[in-house]
XYZ file of C-alpha atoms in Angstrom:
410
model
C 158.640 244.819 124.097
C 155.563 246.549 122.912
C 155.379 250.014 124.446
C 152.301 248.941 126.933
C 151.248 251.692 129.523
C 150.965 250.464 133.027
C 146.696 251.119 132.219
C 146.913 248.077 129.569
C 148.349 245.485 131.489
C 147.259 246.311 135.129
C 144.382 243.965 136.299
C 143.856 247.272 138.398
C 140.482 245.221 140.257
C 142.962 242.373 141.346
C 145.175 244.932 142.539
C 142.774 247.076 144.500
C 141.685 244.274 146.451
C 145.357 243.320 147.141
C 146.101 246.907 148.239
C 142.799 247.496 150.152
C 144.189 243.779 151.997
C 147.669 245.282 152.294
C 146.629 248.035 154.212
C 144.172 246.417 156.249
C 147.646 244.216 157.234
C 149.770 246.932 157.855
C 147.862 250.139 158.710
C 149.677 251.849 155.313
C 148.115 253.424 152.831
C 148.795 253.133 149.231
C 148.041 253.876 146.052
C 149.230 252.782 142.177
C 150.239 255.596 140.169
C 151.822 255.614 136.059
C 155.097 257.144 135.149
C 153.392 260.583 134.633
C 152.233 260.516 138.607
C 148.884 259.419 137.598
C 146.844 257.447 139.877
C 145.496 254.572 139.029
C 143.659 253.132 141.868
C 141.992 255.359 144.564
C 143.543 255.695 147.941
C 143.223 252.879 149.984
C 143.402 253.291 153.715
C 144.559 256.935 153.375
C 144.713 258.411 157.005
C 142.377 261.436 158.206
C 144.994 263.441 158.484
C 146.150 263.316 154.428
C 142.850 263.208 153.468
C 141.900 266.629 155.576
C 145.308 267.650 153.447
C 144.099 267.023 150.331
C 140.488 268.554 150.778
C 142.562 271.961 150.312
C 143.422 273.035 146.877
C 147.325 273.792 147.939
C 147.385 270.570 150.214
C 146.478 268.489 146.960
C 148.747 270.147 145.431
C 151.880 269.631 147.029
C 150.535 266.027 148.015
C 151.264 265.147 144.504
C 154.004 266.874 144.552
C 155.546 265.032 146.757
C 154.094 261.817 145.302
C 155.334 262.779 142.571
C 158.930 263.428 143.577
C 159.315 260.280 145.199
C 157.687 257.837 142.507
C 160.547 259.643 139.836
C 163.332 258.926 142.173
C 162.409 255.129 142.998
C 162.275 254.759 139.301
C 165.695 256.709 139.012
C 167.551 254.189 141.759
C 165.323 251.385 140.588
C 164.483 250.242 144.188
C 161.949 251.230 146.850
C 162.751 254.717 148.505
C 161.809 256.123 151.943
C 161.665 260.112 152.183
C 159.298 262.485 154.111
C 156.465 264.273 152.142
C 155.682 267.752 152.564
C 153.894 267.190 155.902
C 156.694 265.170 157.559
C 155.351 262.063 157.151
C 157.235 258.975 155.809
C 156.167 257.565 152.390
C 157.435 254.825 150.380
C 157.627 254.428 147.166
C 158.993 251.153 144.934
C 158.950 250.994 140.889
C 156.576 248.494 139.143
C 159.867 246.594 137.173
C 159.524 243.942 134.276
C 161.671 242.419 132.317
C 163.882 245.553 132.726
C 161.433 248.262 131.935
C 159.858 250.459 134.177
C 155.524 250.808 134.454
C 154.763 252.665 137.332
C 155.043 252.703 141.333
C 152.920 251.880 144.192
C 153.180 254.831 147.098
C 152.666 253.800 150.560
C 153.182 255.443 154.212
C 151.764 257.859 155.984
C 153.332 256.958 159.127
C 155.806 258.219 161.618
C 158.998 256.349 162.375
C 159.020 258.325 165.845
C 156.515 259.797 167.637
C 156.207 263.494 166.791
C 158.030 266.327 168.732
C 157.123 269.881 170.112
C 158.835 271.028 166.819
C 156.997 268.936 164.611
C 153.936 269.897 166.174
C 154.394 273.383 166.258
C 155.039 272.886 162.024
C 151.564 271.546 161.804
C 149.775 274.608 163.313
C 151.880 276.566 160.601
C 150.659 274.282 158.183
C 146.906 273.942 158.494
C 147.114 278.063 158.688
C 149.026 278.156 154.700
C 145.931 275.416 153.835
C 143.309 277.255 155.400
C 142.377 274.521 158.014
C 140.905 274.706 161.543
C 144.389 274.171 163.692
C 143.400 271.811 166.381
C 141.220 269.616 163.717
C 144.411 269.345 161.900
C 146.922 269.014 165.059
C 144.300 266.423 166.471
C 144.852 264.639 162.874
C 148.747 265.141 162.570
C 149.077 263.618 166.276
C 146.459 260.336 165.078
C 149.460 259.227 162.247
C 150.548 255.983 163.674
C 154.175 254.759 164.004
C 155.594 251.836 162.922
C 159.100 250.709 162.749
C 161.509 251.106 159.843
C 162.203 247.580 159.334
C 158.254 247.072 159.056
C 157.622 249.931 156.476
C 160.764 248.247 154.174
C 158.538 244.772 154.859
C 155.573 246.250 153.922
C 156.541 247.878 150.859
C 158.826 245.152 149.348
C 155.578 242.544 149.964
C 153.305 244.672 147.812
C 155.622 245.635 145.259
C 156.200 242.077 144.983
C 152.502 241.551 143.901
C 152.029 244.730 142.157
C 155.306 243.066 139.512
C 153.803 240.044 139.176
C 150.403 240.996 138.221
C 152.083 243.545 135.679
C 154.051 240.543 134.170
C 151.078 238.587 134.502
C 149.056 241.058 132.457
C 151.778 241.446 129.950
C 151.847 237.535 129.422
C 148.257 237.805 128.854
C 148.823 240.809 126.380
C 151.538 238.897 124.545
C 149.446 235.767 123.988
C 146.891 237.878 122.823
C 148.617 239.253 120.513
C 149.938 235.862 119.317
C 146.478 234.613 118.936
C 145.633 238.003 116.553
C 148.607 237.431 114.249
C 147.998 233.312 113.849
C 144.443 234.737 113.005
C 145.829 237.127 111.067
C 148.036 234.789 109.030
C 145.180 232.450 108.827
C 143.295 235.061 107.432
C 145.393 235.902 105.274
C 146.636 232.425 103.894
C 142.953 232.080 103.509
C 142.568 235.176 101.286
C 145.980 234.057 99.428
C 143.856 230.656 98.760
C 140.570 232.607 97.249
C 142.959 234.810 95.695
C 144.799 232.053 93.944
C 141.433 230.021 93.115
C 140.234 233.803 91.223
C 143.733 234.249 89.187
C 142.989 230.168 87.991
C 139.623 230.650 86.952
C 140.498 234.615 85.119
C 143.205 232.149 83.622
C 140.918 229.676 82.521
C 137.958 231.693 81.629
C 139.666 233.527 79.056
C 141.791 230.754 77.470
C 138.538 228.458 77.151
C 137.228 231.616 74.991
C 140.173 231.722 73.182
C 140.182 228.155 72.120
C 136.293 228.291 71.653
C 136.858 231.239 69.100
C 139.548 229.228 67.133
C 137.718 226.489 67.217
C 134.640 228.919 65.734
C 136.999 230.309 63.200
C 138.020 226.782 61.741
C 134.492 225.941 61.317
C 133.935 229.395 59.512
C 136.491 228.567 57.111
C 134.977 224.952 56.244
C 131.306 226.636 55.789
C 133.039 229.352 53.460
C 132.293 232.023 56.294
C 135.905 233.502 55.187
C 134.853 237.031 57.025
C 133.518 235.098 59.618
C 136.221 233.509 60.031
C 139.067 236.472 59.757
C 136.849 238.242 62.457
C 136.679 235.673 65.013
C 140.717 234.967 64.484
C 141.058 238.544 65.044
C 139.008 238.758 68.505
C 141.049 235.516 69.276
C 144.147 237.633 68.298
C 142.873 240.341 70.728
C 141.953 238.395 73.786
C 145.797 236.252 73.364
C 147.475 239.963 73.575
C 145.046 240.933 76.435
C 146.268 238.437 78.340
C 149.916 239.452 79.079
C 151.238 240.928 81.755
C 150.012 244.417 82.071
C 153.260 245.777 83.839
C 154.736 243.777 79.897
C 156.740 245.709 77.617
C 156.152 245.062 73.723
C 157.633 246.003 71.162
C 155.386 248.699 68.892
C 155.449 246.459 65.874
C 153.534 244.264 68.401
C 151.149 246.863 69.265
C 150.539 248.194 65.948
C 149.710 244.130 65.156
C 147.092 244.311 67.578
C 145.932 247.491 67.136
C 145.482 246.393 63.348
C 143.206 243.202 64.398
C 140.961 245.873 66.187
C 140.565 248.101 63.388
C 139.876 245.143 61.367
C 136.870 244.371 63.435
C 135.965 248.200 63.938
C 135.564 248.419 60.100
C 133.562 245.619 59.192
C 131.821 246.856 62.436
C 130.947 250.252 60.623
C 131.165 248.513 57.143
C 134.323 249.865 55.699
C 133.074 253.368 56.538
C 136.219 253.919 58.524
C 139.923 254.339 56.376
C 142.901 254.219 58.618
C 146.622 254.868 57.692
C 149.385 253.262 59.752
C 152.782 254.169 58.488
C 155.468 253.515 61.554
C 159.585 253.384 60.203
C 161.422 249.796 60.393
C 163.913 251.228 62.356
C 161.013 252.149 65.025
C 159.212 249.095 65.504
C 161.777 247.666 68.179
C 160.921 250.651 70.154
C 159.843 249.191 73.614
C 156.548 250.363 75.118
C 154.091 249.407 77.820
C 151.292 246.611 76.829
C 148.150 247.960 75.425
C 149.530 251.247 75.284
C 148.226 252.642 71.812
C 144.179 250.510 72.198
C 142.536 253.505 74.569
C 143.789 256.040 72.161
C 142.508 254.489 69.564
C 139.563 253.233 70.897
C 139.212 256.776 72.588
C 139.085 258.070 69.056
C 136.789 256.252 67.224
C 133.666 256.383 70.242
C 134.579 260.572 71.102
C 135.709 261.382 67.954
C 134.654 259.873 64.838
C 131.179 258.167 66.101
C 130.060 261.490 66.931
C 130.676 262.248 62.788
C 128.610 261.167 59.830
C 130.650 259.780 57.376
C 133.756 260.455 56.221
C 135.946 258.574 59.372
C 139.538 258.818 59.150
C 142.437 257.520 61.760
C 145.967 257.402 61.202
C 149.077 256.326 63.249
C 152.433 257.505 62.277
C 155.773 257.219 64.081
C 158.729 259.702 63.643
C 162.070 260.729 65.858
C 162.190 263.887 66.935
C 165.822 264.803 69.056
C 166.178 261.204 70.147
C 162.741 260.764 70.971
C 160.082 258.919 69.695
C 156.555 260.740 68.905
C 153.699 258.788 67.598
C 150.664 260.376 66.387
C 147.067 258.752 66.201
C 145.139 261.905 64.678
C 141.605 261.550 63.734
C 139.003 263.920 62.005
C 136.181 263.765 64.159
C 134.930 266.235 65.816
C 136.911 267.302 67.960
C 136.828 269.226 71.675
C 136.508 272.594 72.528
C 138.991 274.574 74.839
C 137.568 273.627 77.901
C 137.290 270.019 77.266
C 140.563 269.732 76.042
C 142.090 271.832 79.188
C 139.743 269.545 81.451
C 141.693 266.187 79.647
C 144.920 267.734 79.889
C 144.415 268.301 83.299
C 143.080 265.054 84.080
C 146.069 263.299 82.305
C 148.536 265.373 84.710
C 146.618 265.102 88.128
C 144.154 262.434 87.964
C 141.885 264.464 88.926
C 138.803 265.937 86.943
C 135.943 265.051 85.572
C 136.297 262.844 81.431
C 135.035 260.578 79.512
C 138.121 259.507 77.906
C 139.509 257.803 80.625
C 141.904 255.872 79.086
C 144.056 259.063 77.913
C 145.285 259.970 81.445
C 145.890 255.921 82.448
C 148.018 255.804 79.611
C 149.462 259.229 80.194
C 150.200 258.197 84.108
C 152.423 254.886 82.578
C 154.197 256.373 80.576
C 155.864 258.965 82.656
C 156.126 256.084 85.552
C 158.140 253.998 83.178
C 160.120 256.509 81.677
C 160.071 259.892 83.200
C 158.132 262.910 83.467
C 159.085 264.664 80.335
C 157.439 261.991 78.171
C 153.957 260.820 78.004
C 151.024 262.801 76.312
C 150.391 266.293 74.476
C 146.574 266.232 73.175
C 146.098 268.921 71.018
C 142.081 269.314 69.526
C 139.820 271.629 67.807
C 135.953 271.639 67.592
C 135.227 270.015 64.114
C 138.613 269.141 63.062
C 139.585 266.306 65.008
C 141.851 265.394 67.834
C 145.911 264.724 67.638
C 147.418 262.546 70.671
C 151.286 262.437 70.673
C 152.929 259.944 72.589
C 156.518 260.582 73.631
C 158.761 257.627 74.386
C 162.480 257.399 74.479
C 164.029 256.436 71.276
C 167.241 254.638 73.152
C 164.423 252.298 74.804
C 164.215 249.820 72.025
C 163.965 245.616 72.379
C 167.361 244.600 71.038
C 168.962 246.677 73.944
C 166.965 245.247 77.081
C 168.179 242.013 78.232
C 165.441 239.516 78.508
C 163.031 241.689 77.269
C 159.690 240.041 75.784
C 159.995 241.376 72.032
């Protein structure tokens, strides 16, 4: 069961009007209180004499006390109780019980079971001197307490803790269906959201196939009007958008990156009209190496728009692939122009905390991948200087290769 408080599924108007009835019935007065002796409905029917009591700061003090006392041990023997409160007169007290778990209790008394004696009386004068009270005000009060029979006080108190149980269960069966009716409008929600989402992956499915067969469709007619470099550009693109269309959390092999990292410098230099020369030189034995899709495009992109469009003439951008103790580096170096100390430190920092502000946003994405995938020690070192260019290493793990992950998409 939900862990309700007596204050969430208490219809506490319903029950003050079945209390302030109660009394009326039975000439007790009552009150609901919580498991921490809280009350939560005013005293109903209290007599003159309790409420002359608790007008004094030390009379309302023990009065919950002793409210207090009894409500705990009701819910300790789990029935109603009948003990004397710190005035001598008889209270009852009966825990608020469903489905085996305690709320609350409802207090009622303030009676006499026998008349009072010379002894009791003589108690009273003591009392109303400790609380500061005129002595035959408070006599007159203490001798006003009615008295009713034991068998009618267990009556009373069994007929109102009957109602006060039901309309707790009834409040927690209005709770619980509630609650029902959020979750089904939750999981409608949802399903409904599941639905849109669904429709949105079809249509980034579709959208970017339909370009993809548009541009071969444009390269084929390139080729029959002689457009050759028409044609070797658009096939590229269409080369581009297939590969952008895996997986992201993919692995590929870097012979499949450097493939499509070759159909983007293709573009890039009839872009700038041959004005950029690139090198790519990456080992056989290195091109099974295994490494997250699109891994090596930011940095390369990164380098041409920070780095060498920032240049003149004179572009340069090479790739290179080597071991180094078991791992793998690769290098995509360029010779533009490079950042200065604090640009560097602010990318660096980026790249290790996410946090900062850089234009080459890519870097710490790529950065943040790696090290998910294979561990903090590899990733990115970014070493630059002003007017010499920039050097990105990446650092993968050698033993990571295709040919020694099952199912792997080489």
């Amino acid at each position: 069961m939900t862990d309700y408080k007596l204050t969430d599924v208490i219809d506490s108007e319903k029950l003050i009007m079945i209390l302030n009835k109660f009394t009326e019935a039975t000439d007790l007065a009552a009150i609901l209180c919580d498991l921490t002796g809280k009350n939560i409905t005013g005293p109903s029917n209290f007599t003159r004499h309790c409420n002359i009591v608790r007008s004094t700061e030390l009379g309302k003090i023990k009065c919950y006390e002793s409210d207090a006392k009894h409500g705990i041990t009701s819910v300790e023997e789990g029935m109603p109780i009948m003990l004397p409160c710190h005035c001598g007169l008889i209270d009852l007290a009966a825990p608020i019980v469903v489905e085996g778990r305690c709320f609350g209790y409802v207090l009622c008394g303030q009676v006499f079971l026998t008349p009072p004696k010379n002894k009791d009386i003589e108690n009273a004068k003591i009392r109303a001197k400790q609380f500061g009270l005129d002595v035959d005000e408070y006599v007159q009060s203490f001798l006003e307490v009615k008295v009713l029979t034991k068998d009618r006080l267990i009556a009373a108190v069994e007929m109102v803790n009957i109602f006060s149980n039901y309309l707790v269960e009834l409040g927690l069966n209005r709770l619980m269906q509630q609650r029902l009716m959020e979750e089904e409008q939750r999981r409608l929600k949802l399903e409904n959201l599941l639905r849109v989402a669904e429709l949105k992956a079809l249509q980034a499915q579709l959208n970017p196939h339909f370009l993809f067969n548009t541009l071969n469709t444009a390269a084929r007619f390139s080729y029959l009007e002689n457009a050759h470099k028409t044609g070797d550009i658009i096939y590229s693109l269409a080369n581009l958008l297939r590969f952008s269309l895996r997986n992201p959390q993919q692995f590929v092999t870097l012979d499949e990156e450097i493939t499509y990292i070759k159909h983007y410098l293709y573009i890039q230099k009839i872009r700038y009209q041959e004005q950029l020369e690139t090198a790519i030189d990456i080992p056989e034995d290195l091109k099974t190496i295994l490494l997250p899709v699109m891994t090596l495009q930011p940095l390369v992109e990164n380098a041409i728009i920070h780095g060498l469009e920032q240049k003149e003439d004179n572009w340069k951008l090479s790739i290179k692939a080597f071991t180094k103790e078991n791992v793998v580096i690769i290098e995509i170096s360029d010779n533009g122009v490079g950042m200065d100390s604090n640009a560097l430190k602010e990318l660096n920092n980026f790249a290790k905390t996410g946090k900062g502000h850089t234009t080459g946003i890519g870097i710490p994405n790529v950065d943040i991948r790696l090290k998910q995938y294979f561990g903090v020690e590899y990733g990115l070192e970014i070493a630059s200087k002003p007017g010499f260019g920039t050097n990105v290493m990446i650092k993968v793990p050698k033993t990571y290769q295709a040919k020694d992950v099952a199912g792997s998409e080489a």
